[in-house]
Rosetta silent file (secondary structure, phi, psi, omega in degrees, C-alpha in Angstrom):
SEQUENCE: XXXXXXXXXXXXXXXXXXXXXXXXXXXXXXXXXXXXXXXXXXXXXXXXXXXXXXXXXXXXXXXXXXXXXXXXXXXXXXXXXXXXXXXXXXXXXXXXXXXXXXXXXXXXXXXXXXXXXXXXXXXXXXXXXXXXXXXXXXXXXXXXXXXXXXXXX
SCORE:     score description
SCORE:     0.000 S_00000001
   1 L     0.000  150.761 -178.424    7.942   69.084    6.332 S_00000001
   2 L  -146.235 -149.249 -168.273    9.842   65.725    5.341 S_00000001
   3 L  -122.118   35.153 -177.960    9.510   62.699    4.521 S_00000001
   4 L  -138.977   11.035  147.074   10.490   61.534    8.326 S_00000001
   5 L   -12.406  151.030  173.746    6.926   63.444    9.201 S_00000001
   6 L  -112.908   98.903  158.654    5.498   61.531   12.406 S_00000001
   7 E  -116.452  150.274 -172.091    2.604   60.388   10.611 S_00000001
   8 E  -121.809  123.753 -159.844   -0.363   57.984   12.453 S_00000001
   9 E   -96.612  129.290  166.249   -2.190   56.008   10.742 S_00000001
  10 L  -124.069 -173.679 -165.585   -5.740   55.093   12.640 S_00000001
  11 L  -111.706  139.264  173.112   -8.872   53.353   12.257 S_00000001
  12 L   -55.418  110.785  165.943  -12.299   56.084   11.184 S_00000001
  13 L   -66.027  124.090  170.937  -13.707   57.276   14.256 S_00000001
  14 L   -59.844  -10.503 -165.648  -18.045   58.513   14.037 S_00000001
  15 L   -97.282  -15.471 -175.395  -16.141   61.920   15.306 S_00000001
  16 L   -92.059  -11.752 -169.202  -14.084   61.903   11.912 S_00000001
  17 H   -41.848  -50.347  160.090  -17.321   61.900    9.535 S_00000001
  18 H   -14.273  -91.742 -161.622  -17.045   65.741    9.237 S_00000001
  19 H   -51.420  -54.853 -170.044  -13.411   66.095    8.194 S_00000001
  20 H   -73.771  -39.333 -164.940  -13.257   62.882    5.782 S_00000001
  21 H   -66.513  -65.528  175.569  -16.232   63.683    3.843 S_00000001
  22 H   -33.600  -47.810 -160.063  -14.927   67.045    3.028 S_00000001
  23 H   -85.444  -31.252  169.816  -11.401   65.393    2.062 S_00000001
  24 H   -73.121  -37.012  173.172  -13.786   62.598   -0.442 S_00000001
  25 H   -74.050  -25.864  165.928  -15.162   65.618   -1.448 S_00000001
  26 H   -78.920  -15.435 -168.673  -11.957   67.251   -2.468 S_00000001
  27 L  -100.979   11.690 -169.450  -10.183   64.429   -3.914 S_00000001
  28 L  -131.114  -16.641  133.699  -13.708   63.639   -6.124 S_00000001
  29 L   -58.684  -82.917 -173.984  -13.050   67.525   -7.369 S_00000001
  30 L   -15.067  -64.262 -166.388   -9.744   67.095   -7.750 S_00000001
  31 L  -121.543   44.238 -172.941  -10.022   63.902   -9.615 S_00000001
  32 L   -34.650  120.352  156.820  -12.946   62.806  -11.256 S_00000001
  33 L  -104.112 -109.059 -159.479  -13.862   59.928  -11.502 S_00000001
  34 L  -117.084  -25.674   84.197  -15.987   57.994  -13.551 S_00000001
  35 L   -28.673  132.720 -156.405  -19.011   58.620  -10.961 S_00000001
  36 L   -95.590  136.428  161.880  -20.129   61.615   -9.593 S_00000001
  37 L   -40.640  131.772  147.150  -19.743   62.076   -5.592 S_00000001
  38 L  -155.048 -174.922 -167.480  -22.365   62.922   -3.506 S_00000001
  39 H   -90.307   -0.207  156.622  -23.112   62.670    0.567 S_00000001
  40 H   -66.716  -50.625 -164.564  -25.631   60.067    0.155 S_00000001
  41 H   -97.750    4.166  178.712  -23.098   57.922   -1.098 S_00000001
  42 H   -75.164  -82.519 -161.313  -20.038   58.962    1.740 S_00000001
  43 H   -19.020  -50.133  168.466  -22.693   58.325    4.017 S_00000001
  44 H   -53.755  -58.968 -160.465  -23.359   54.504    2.506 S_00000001
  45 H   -56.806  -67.931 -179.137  -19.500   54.143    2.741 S_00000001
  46 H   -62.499  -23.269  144.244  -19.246   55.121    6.188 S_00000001
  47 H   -59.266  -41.114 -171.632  -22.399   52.764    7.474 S_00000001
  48 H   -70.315  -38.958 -178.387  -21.331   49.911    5.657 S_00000001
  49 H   -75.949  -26.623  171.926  -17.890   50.275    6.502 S_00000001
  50 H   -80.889  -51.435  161.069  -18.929   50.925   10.313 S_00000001
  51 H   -74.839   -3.000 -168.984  -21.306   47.829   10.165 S_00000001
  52 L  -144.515   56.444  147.054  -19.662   45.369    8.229 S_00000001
  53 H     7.438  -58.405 -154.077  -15.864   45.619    9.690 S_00000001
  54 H   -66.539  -14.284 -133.213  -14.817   42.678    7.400 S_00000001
  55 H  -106.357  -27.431 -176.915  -16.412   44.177    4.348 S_00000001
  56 E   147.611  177.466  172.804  -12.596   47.242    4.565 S_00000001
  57 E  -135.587  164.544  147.809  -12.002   50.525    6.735 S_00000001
  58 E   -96.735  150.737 -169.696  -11.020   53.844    6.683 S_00000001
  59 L  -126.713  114.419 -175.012   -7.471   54.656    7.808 S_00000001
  60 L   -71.156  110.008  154.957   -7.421   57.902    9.051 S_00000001
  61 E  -111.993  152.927  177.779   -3.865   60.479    8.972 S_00000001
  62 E  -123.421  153.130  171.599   -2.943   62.328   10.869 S_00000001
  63 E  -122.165  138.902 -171.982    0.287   64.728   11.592 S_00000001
  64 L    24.525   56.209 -169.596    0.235   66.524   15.014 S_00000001
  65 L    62.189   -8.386 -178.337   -3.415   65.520   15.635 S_00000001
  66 E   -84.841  102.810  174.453   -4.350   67.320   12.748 S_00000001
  67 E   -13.282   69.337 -146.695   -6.181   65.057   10.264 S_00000001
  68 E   -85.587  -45.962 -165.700   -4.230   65.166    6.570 S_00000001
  69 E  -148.812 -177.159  142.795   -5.534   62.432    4.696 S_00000001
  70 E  -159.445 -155.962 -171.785   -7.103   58.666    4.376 S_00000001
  71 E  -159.318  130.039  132.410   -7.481   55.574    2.522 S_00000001
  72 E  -114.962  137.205 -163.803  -10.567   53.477    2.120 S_00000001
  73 E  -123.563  108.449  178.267   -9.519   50.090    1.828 S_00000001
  74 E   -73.319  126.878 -176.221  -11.643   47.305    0.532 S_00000001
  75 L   -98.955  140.656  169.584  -11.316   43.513    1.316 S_00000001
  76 L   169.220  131.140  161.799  -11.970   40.821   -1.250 S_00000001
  77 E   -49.517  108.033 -172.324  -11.241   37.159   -2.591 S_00000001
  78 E  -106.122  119.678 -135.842   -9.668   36.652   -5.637 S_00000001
  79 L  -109.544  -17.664  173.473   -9.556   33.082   -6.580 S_00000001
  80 L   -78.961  -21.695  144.935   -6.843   34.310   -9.715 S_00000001
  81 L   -66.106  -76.280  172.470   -4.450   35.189   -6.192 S_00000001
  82 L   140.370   22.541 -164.983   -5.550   32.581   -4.556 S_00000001
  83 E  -162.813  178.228 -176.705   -5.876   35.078   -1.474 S_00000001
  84 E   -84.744  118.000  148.694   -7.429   37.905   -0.094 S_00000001
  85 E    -3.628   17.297 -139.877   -7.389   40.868   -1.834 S_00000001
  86 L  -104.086   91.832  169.806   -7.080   44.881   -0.376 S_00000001
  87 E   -54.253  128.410  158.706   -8.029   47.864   -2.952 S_00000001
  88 E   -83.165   95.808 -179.778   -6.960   50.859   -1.850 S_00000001
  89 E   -57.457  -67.376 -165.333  -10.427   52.360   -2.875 S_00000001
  90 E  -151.163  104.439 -155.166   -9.674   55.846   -2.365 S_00000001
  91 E  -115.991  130.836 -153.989   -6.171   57.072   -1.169 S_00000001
  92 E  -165.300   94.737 -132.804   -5.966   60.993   -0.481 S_00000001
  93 L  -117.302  152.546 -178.617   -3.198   63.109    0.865 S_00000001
  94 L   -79.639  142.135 -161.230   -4.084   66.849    1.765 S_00000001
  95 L   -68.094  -27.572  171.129   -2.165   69.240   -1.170 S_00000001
  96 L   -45.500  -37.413 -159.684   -0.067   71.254    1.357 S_00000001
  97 L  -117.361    2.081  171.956    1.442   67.406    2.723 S_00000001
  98 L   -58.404  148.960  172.694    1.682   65.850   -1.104 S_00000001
  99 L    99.783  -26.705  173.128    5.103   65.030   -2.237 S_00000001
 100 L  -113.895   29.681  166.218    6.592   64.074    0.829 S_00000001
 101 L    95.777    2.943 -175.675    6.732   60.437    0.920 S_00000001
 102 H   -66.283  -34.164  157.732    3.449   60.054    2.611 S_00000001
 103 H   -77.340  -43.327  176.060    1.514   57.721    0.372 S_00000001
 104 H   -26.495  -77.090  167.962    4.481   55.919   -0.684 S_00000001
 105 H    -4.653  -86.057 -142.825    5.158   55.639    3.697 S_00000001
 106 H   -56.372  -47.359  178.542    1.303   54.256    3.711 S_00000001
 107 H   -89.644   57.652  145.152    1.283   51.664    1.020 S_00000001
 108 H  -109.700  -30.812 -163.939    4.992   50.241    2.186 S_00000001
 109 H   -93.272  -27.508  121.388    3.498   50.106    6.062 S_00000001
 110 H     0.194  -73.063 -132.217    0.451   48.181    3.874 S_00000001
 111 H   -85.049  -25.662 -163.786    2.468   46.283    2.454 S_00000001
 112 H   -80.464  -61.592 -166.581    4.437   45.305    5.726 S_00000001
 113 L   -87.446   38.290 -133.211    1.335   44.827    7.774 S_00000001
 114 L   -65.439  117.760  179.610   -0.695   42.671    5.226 S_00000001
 115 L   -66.062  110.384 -156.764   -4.471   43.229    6.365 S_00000001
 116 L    46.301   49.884  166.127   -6.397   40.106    6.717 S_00000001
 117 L    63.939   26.139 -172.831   -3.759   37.970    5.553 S_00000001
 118 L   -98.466  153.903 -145.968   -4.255   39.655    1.949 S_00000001
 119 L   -99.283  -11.095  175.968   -1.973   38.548   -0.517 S_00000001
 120 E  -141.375 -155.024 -139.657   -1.606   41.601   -3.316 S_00000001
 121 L   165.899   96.167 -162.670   -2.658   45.289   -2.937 S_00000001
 122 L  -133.975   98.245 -175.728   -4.605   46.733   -5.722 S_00000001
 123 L  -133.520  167.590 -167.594   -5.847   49.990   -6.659 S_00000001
 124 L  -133.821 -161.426 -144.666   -6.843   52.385   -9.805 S_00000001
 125 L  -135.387  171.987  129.613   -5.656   55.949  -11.625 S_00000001
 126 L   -77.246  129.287  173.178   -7.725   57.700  -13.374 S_00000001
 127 L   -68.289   13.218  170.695   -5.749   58.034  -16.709 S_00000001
 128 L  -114.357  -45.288 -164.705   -4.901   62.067  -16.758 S_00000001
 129 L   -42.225   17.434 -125.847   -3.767   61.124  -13.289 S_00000001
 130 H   -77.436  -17.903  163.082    0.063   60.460  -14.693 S_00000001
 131 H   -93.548    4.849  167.605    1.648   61.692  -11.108 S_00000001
 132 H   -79.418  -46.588  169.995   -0.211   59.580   -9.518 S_00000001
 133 H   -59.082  -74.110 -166.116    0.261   56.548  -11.922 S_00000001
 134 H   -41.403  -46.077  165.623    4.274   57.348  -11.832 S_00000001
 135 H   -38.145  -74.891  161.745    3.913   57.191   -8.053 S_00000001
 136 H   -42.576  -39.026 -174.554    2.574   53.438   -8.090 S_00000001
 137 H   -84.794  -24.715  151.620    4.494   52.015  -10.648 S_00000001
 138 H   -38.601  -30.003  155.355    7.818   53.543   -8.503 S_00000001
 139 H   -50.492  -49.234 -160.880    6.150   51.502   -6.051 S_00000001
 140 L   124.033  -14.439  178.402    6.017   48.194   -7.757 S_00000001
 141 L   -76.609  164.714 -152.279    2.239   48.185   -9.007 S_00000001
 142 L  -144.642  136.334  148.609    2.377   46.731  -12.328 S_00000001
 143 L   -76.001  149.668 -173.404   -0.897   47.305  -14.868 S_00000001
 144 L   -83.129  131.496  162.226   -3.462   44.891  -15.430 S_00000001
 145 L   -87.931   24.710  163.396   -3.783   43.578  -18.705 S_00000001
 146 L  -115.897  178.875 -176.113   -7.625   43.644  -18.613 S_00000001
 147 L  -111.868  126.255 -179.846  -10.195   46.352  -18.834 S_00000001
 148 L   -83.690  131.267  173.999  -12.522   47.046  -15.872 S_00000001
 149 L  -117.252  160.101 -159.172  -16.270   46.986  -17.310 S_00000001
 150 L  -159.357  133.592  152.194  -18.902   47.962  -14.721 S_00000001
 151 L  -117.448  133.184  163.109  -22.837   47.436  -15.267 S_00000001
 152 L  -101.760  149.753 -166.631  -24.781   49.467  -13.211 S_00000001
 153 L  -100.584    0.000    0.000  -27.624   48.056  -11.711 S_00000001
């Protein structure tokens, strides 16, 4: 495998539910975050994101039909851009296809293709994550000099 992989980037299919939840489930082993996973809340992701279009997608890849990876990617207005937003919620390459230019590939074809006219591209590490963080800033993301605070309701 190389980094000239044919990989195709799609839109989440109801036939993909299977496959991605397992791959949310591995990358929410993998990588803890700050909330714990569970199939109640894939499930919410995938209805909301399947009823509310506007609200982000899932981007499915794949390499020779087989399914590898995805992205959910969140839309929202930031009036400190002046433009629309798109977080790369949850970005998630299979470990076998890591390494080979594939997220880099995804957010440059992102970045190329800007999805509902949004104006940055914003997503966040976990802080043990450091090859992931080296990845992004090799990119061009730059850290925010605030602190995300979160009440749950």
């Amino acid at each position: 495998l190389n980094t000239d992989m044919d990989i195709k980037y799609r839109q989440f299919e109801a036939s993909d539910k299977k496959v991605i939840a397992e791959l949310i489930e591995s990358l929410h082993r993998e990588d803890p975050g700050d909330k714990p996973m569970s199939v109640q809340k894939i499930k919410n992701t995938f209805d909301a994101l399947t009823d509310h279009p506007d609200r982000g997608m899932i981007i499915v890849f794949e390499y020779q039909k087989e399914i590898i990876g995805y992205a959910i990617l969140i839309n929202f207005w930031s009036n400190e851009f002046g433009g629309n937003i798109v977080s790369i919620d949850e970005l998630y390459i299979k470990k076998e296809f890591r390494s080979q230019g594939i997220g880099t590939n995804f957010i440059k074809y992102l970045a190329e293709n800007t999805i509902g006219n949004s104006v940055a591209l914003q997503l966040e590490v976990t802080s043990h994550n450091k090859k992931a963080r080296k990845l992004y800033e090799s990119i061009g993301f730059k850290p925010h000099k605030k602190n995300i605070f979160d009440l749950e309701l």
